[in-house]
Coordinates of C-alpha atoms and ligand atoms in Angstrom, one line a residue:
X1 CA -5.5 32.5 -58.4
X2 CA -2.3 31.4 -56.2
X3 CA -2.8 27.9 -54.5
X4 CA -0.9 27.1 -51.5
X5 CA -0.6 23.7 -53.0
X6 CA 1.4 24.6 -56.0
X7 CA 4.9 23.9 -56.1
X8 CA 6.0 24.0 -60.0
X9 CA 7.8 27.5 -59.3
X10 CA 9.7 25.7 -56.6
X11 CA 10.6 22.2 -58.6
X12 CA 11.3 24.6 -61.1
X13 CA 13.7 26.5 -59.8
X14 CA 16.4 23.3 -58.9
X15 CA 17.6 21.8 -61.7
X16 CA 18.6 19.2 -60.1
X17 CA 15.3 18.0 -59.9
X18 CA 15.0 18.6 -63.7
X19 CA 18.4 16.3 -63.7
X20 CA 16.2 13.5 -61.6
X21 CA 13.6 13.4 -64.2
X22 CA 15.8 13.5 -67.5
X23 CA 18.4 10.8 -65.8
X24 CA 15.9 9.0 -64.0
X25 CA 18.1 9.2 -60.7
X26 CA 17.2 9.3 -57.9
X27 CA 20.0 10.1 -54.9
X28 CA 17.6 11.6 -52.2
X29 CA 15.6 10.6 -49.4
X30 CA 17.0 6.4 -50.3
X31 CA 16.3 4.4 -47.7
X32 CA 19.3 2.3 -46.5
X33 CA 21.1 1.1 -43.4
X34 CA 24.7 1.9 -42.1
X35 CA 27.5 0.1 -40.6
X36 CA 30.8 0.3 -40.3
X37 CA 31.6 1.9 -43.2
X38 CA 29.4 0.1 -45.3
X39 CA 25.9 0.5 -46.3
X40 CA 22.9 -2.1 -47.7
X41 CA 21.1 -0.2 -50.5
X42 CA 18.4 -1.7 -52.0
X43 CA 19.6 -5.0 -50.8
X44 CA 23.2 -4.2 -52.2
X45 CA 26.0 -4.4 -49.9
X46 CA 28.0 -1.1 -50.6
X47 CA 30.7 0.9 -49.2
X48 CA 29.6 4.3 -47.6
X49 CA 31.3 7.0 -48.5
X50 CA 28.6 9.4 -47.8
X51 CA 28.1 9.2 -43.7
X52 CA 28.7 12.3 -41.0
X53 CA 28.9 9.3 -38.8
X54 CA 33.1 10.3 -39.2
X55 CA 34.2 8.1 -36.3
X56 CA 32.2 5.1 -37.5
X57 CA 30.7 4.9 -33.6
X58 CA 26.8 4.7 -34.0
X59 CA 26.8 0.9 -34.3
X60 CA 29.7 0.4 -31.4
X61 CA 28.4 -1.7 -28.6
X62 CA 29.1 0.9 -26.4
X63 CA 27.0 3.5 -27.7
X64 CA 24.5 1.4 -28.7
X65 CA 24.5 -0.5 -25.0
X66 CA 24.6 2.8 -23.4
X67 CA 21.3 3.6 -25.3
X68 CA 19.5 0.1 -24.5
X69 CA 20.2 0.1 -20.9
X70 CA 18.9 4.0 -20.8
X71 CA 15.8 3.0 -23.0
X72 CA 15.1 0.2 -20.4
X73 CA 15.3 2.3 -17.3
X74 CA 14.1 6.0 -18.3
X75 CA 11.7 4.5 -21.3
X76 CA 11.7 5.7 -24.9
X77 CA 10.9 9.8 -24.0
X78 CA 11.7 12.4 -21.8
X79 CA 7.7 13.7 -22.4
X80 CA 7.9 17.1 -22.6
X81 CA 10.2 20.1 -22.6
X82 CA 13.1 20.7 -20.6
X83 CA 11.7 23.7 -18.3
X84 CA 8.1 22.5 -17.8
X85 CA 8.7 17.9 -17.0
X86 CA 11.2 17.1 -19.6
X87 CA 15.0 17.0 -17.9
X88 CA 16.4 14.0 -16.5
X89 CA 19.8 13.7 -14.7
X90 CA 21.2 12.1 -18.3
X91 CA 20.7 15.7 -19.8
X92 CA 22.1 17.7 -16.7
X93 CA 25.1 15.1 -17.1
X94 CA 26.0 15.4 -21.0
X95 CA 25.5 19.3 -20.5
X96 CA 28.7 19.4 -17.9
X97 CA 30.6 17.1 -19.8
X98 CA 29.9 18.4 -22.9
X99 CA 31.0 22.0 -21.1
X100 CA 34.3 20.2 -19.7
X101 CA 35.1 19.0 -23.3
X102 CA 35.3 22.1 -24.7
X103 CA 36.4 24.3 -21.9
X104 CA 33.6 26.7 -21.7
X105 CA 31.3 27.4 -18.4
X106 CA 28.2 25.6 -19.2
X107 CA 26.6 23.8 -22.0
X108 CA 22.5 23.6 -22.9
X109 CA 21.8 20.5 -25.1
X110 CA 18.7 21.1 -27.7
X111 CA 16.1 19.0 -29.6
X112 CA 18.9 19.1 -32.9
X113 CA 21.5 21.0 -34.2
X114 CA 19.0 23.4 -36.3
X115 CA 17.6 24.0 -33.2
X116 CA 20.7 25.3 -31.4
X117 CA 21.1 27.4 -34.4
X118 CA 18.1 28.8 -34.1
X119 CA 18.0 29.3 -30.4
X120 CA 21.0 32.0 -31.8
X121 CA 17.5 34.2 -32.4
X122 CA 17.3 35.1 -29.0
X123 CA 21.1 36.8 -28.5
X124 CA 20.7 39.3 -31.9
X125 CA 18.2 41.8 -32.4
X126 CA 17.2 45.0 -35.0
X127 CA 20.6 46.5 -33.3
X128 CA 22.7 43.5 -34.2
X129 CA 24.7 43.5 -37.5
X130 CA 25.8 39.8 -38.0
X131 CA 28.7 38.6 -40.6
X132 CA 28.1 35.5 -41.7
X133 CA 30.2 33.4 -44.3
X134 CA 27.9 33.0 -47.3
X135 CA 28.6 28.9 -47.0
X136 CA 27.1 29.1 -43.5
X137 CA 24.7 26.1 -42.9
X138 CA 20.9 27.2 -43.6
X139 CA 19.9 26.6 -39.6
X140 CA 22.5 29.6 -38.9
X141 CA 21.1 31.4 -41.2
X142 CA 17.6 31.0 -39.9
X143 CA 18.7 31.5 -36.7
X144 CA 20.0 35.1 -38.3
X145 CA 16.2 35.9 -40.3
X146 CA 14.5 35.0 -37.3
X147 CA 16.5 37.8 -34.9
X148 CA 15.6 40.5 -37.5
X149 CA 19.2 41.2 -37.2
X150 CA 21.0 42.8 -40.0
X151 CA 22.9 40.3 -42.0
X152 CA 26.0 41.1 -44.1
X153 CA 27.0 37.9 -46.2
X154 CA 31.1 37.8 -46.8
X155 CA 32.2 35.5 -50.2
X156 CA 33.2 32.0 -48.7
X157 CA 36.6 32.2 -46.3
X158 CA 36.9 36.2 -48.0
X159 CA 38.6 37.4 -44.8
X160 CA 39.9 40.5 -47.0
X161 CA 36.4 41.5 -47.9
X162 CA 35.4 40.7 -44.1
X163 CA 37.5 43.2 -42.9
X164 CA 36.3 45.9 -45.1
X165 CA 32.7 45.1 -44.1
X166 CA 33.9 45.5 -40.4
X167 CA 35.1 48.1 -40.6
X168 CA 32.9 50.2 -42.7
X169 CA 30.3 49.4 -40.2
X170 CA 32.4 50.6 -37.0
X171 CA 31.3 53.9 -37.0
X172 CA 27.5 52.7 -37.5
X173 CA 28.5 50.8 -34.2
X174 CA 30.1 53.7 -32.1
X175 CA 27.0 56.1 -33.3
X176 CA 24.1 53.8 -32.7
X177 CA 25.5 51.3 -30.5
X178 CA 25.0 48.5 -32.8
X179 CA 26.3 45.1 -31.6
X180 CA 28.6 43.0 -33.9
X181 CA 29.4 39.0 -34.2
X182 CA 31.1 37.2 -36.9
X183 CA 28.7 33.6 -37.4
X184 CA 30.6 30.8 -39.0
X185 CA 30.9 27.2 -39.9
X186 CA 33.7 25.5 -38.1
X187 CA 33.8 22.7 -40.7
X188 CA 31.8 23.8 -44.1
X189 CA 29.8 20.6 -45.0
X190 CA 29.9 21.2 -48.6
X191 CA 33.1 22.5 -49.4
X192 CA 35.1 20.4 -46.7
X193 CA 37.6 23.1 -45.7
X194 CA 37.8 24.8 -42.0
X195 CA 37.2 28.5 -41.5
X196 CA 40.2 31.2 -41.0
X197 CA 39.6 30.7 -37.2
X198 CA 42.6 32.7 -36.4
X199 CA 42.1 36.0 -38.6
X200 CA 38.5 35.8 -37.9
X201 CA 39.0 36.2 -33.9
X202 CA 42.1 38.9 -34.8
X203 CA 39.2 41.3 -36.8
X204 CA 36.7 40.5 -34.2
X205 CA 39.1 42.0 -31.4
X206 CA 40.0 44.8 -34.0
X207 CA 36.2 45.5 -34.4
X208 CA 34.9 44.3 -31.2
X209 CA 32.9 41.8 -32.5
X210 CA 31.4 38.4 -31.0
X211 CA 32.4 35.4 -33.0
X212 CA 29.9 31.9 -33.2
X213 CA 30.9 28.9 -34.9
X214 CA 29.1 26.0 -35.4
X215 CA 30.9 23.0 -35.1
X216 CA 28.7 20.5 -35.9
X217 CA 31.1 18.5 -38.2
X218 CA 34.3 19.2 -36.5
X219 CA 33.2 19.2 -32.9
X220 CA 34.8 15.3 -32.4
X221 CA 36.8 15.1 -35.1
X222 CA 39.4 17.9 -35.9
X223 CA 41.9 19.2 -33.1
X224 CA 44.4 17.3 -31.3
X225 CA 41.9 16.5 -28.2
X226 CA 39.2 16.4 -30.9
X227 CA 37.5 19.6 -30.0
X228 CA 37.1 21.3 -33.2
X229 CA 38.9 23.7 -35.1
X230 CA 39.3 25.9 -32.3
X231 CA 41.2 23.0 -31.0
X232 CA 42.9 22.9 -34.6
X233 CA 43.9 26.2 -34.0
X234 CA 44.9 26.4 -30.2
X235 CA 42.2 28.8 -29.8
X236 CA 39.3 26.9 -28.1
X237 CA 38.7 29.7 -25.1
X238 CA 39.0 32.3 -27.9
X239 CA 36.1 31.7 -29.8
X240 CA 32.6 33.2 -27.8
X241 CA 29.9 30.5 -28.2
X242 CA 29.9 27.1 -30.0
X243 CA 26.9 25.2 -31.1
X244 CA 27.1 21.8 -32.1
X245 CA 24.7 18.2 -33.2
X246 CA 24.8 15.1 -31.6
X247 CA 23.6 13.5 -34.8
X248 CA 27.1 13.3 -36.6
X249 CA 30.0 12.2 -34.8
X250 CA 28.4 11.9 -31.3
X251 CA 26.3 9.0 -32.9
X252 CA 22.7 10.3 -31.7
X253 CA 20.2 12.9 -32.7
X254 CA 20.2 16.7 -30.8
X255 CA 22.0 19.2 -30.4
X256 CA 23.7 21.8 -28.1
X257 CA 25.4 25.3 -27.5
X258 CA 28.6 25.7 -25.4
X259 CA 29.7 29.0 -23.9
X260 CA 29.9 31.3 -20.8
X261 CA 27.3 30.1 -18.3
X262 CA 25.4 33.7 -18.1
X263 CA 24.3 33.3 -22.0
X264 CA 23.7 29.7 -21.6
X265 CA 21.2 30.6 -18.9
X266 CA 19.9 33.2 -20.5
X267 CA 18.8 31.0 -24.0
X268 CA 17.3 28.2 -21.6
X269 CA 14.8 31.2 -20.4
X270 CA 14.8 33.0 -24.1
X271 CA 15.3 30.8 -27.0
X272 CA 12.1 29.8 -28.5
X273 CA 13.4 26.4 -30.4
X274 CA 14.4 25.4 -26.4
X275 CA 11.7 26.6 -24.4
X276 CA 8.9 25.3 -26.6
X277 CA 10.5 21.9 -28.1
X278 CA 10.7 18.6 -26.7
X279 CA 13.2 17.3 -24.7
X280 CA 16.1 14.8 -26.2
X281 CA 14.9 11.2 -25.2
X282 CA 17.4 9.3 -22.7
X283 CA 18.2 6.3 -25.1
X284 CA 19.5 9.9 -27.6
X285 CA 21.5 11.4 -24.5
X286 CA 23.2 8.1 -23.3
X287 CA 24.5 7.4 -27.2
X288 CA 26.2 10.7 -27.5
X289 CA 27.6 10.4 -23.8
X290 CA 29.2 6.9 -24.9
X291 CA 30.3 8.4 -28.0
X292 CA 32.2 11.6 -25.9
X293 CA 33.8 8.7 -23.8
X294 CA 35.0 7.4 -27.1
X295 CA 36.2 10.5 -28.7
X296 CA 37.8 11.0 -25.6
X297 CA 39.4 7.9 -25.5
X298 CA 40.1 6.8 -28.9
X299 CA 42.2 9.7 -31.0
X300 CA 43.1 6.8 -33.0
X301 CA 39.8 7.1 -34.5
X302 CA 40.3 10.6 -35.9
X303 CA 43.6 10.0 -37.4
X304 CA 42.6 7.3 -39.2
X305 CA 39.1 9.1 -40.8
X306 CA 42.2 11.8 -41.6
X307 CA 44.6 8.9 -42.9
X308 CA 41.6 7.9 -45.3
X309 CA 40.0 11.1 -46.6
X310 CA 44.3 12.6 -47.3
X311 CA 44.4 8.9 -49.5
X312 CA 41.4 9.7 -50.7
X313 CA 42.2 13.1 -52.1
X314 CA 45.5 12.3 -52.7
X315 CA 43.8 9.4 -55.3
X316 CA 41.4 11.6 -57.0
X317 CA 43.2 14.2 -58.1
X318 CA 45.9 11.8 -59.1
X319 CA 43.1 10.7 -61.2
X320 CA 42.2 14.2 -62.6
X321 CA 38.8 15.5 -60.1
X322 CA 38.9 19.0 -58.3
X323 CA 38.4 18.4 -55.0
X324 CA 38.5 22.0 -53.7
X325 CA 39.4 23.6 -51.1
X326 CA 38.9 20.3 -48.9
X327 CA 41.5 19.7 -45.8
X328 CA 38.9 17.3 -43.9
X329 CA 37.0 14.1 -44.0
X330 CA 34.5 16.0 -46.3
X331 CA 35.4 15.9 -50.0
X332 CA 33.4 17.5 -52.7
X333 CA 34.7 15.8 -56.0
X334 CA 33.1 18.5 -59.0
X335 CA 30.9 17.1 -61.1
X336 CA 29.5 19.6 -62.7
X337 CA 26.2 20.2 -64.9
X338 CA 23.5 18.5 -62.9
X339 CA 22.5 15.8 -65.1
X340 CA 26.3 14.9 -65.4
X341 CA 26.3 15.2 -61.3
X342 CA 22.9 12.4 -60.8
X343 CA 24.2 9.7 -63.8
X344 CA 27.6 9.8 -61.7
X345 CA 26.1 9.3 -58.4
X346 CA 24.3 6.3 -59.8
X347 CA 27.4 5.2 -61.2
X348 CA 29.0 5.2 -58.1
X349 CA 26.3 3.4 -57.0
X350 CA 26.3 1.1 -59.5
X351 CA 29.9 0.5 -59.1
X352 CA 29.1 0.0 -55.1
X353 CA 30.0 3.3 -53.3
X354 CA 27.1 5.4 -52.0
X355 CA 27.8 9.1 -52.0
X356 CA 25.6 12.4 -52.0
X357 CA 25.3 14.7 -54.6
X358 CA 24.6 18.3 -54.3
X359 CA 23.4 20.7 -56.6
X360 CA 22.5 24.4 -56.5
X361 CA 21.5 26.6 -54.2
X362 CA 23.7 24.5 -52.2
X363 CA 26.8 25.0 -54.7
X364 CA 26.8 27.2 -57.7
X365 CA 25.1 26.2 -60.9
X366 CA 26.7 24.0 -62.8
X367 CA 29.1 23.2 -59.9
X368 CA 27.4 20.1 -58.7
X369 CA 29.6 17.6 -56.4
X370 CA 29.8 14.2 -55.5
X371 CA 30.5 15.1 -51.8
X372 CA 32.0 11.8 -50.0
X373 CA 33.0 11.7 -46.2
X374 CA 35.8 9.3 -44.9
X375 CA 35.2 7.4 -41.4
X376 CA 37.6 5.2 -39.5
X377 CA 35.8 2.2 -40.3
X378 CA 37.4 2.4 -44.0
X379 CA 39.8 -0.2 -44.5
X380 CA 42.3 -0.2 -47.3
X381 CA 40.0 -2.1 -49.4
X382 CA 37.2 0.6 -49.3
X383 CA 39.6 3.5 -50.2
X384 CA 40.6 1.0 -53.6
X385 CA 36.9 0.6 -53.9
X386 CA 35.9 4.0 -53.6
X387 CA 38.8 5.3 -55.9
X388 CA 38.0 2.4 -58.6
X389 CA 34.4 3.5 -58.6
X390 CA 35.6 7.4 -59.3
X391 CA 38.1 6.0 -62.2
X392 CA 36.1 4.5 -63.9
X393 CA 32.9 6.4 -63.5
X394 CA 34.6 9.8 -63.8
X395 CA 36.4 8.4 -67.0
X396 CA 33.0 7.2 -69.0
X397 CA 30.9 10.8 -68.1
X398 CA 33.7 12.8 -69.0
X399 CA 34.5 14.0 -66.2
X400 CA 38.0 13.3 -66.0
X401 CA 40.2 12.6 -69.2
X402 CA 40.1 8.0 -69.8
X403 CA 43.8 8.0 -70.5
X404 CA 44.3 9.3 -67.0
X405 CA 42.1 6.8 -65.2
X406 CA 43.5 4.1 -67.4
Ligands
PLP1 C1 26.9 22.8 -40.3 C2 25.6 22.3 -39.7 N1 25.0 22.9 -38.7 C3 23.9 22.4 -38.1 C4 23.3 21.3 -38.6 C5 22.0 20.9 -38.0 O1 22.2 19.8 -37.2 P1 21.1 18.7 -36.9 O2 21.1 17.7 -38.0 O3 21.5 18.1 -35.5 O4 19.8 19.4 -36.8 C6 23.8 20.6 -39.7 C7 23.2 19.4 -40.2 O5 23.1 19.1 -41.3 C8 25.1 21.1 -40.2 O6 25.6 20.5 -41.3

């Protein structure tokens, strides 16, 4: 008989678990503390190279004061959720700002990112036909499954194949008065390039389709003003509805979605993952309103996390990786064959640079990275570090030829 409490099917099925056991590695769920571009692992003072925390701002003074002086005077929770006892003026406050910084009509912060995602359940229905990029981030792709919507996946960035889809699907729309929206990734987290922004919103006019993106690693980072890659792009009023999490480069934990003030309304009444969650904590809301001030303030900050991660490219295919398709402060160096992919992020370890590594279903098999991030807290010194660690780690797995890291 089937047990609920058997899970060898599932360990199973991720051979990167099978890697853990036959390298004796173990890169998840470590326990270790941040700062400033550096992280203490098991005592050991290493550089991080594997943070979301891009502008290096959840240890600044100012978003940590901000969260202090909130926890002293509102106390460590906001005890329940938002419609019933749970909003305080700090929510009401970050929501506007949070509007003003991306130029849409009204903002709705949630419990996390995966949350906002979700909330997306309540906009598409059996008559919605989403397109999502097949990289999209798993919480937009729950937020999808639980709509019941019908979802056609595109190949990664495929904005030929997109269009096809689109259009064979137009007169399904016309007929049955189906509704269409293109979901995407602003920023994809593994493979560390932006989406086609601009065709995307041309084929949505052509099709008259919604478009989504989640900015949840660009939101603060990319753009001129910081504001994403619609910002990237000079398209920020272009794009329909953004969500976003406060638990990368806003420094906190949460979440939030950013459009016209009619839908934002509407999910506060409708989505499920808002109604019945609770509300962000104040100490949570004041952080990521410091950190706004900061990304507001401080451009410098972004240039220099895109100073860091261009060196860093620049010095790892010099030394012989394949970093992708990345453009950002997300890098996915390949690894390869999992087992290959855990004995080099020990290596790295080792050699005192923490980094994650991902295997499949989040990248092909036997396509495992080493994904690193850059922040503006890396000096000089880290980027040498973090490149010496790849030269000579890469060089004794194989993974790049030893002459060339020589
Ligand atoms: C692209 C993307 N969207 C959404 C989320 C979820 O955000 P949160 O961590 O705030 O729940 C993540 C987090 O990993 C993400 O990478």
């Amino acid at each position: 008989m089937a047990d609920i409490f058997d899970f060898e099917d599932f360990y199973s099925s991720f051979t990167i678990f099978q890697a853990m056991q036959k390298t004796d590695v173990r890169p998840f769920y470590r326990t270790l503390n941040e700062r400033d571009g550096t992280a203490t692992v098991d005592g050991n003072e290493v550089v991080m190279a594997g943070s979301s925390d891009y502008l290096s701002l959840h240890s600044d003074p100012r978003v940590t004061g901000a969260a202090v002086k909130a926890l002293e005077e509102f106390g460590t929770s906001s005890s329940g959720a938002r419609a019933m006892n749970g909003t305080r003026a700090l929510h009401t406050e970050l929501e506007a700002r949070l509007a003003a910084f991306l130029g849409t009509e009204a903002a709705a912060v949630t419990p996390s990112g995966l949350q906002a995602n979700q909330a997306l359940s309540a906009l598409l229905n059996r008559n919605t036909t989403v397109f999502s990029d097949a990289a999209n981030h798993a919480s937009l792709i729950d937020g999808i499954r639980l709509s019941g919507a019908r979802r056609i996946s595109y190949r990664h960035s495929d904005t030929e194949r997109l269009a096809e889809l689109l259009a064979r699907t137009d007169s399904d729309a016309r007929s049955r008065g189906t509704a269409k929206v293109i979901v995407t990734d602003g920023l994809f987290s593994m493979d560390g390039d932006m989406c086609r922004l601009p065709e995307l919103l041309t084929l949505a006019r052509r099709h008259g389709a919604r478009v989504i993106v989640d900015g949840a690693h660009d939101i603060g980072v990319l753009g001129p003003n910081g504001r994403g890659v619609g910002d990237h792009f000079g398209l920020q009023h272009a794009v329909d509805l953004y969500t976003g999490s406060l638990a990368k480069t806003f420094a906190s934990t949460g979440g939030f979605l950013a459009g016209p003030a009619h839908v934002i309304e509407y999910l506060r009444w409708s989505a499920r993952s808002i109604l019945f969650s609770g509300a962000l904590p104040p100490a949570a809301l004041a952080a990521a309103g410091a950190a706004l001030d900061i990304i507001e303030t401080e451009p410098w900050r972004r240039r220099r996390a895109t100073e860091v991660a261009e060196r860093l490219r620049q010095g790892l295919r010099e030394l012989g990786f394949d970093t992708g398709r990345s453009t950002t402060p997300v890098i996915p160096v390949l690894a390869g064959e999992a087992t290959v992919c855990t004995r080099m992020w020990q290596g790295l370890l080792d050699a005192g640079v923490f980094t994650n590594a991902v295997g499949s279903p989040a990248v092909p098999e036997g396509r495992c990275v080493i994904r690193i991030t850059a922040q503006a807290a890396h000096t000089d010194e880290h980027i040498t570090r973090i490149l010496d660690a790849f030269a000579s780690v890469g060089s004794a797995l194989g993974v790049i030829p030893t002459a060339t890291a020589a």
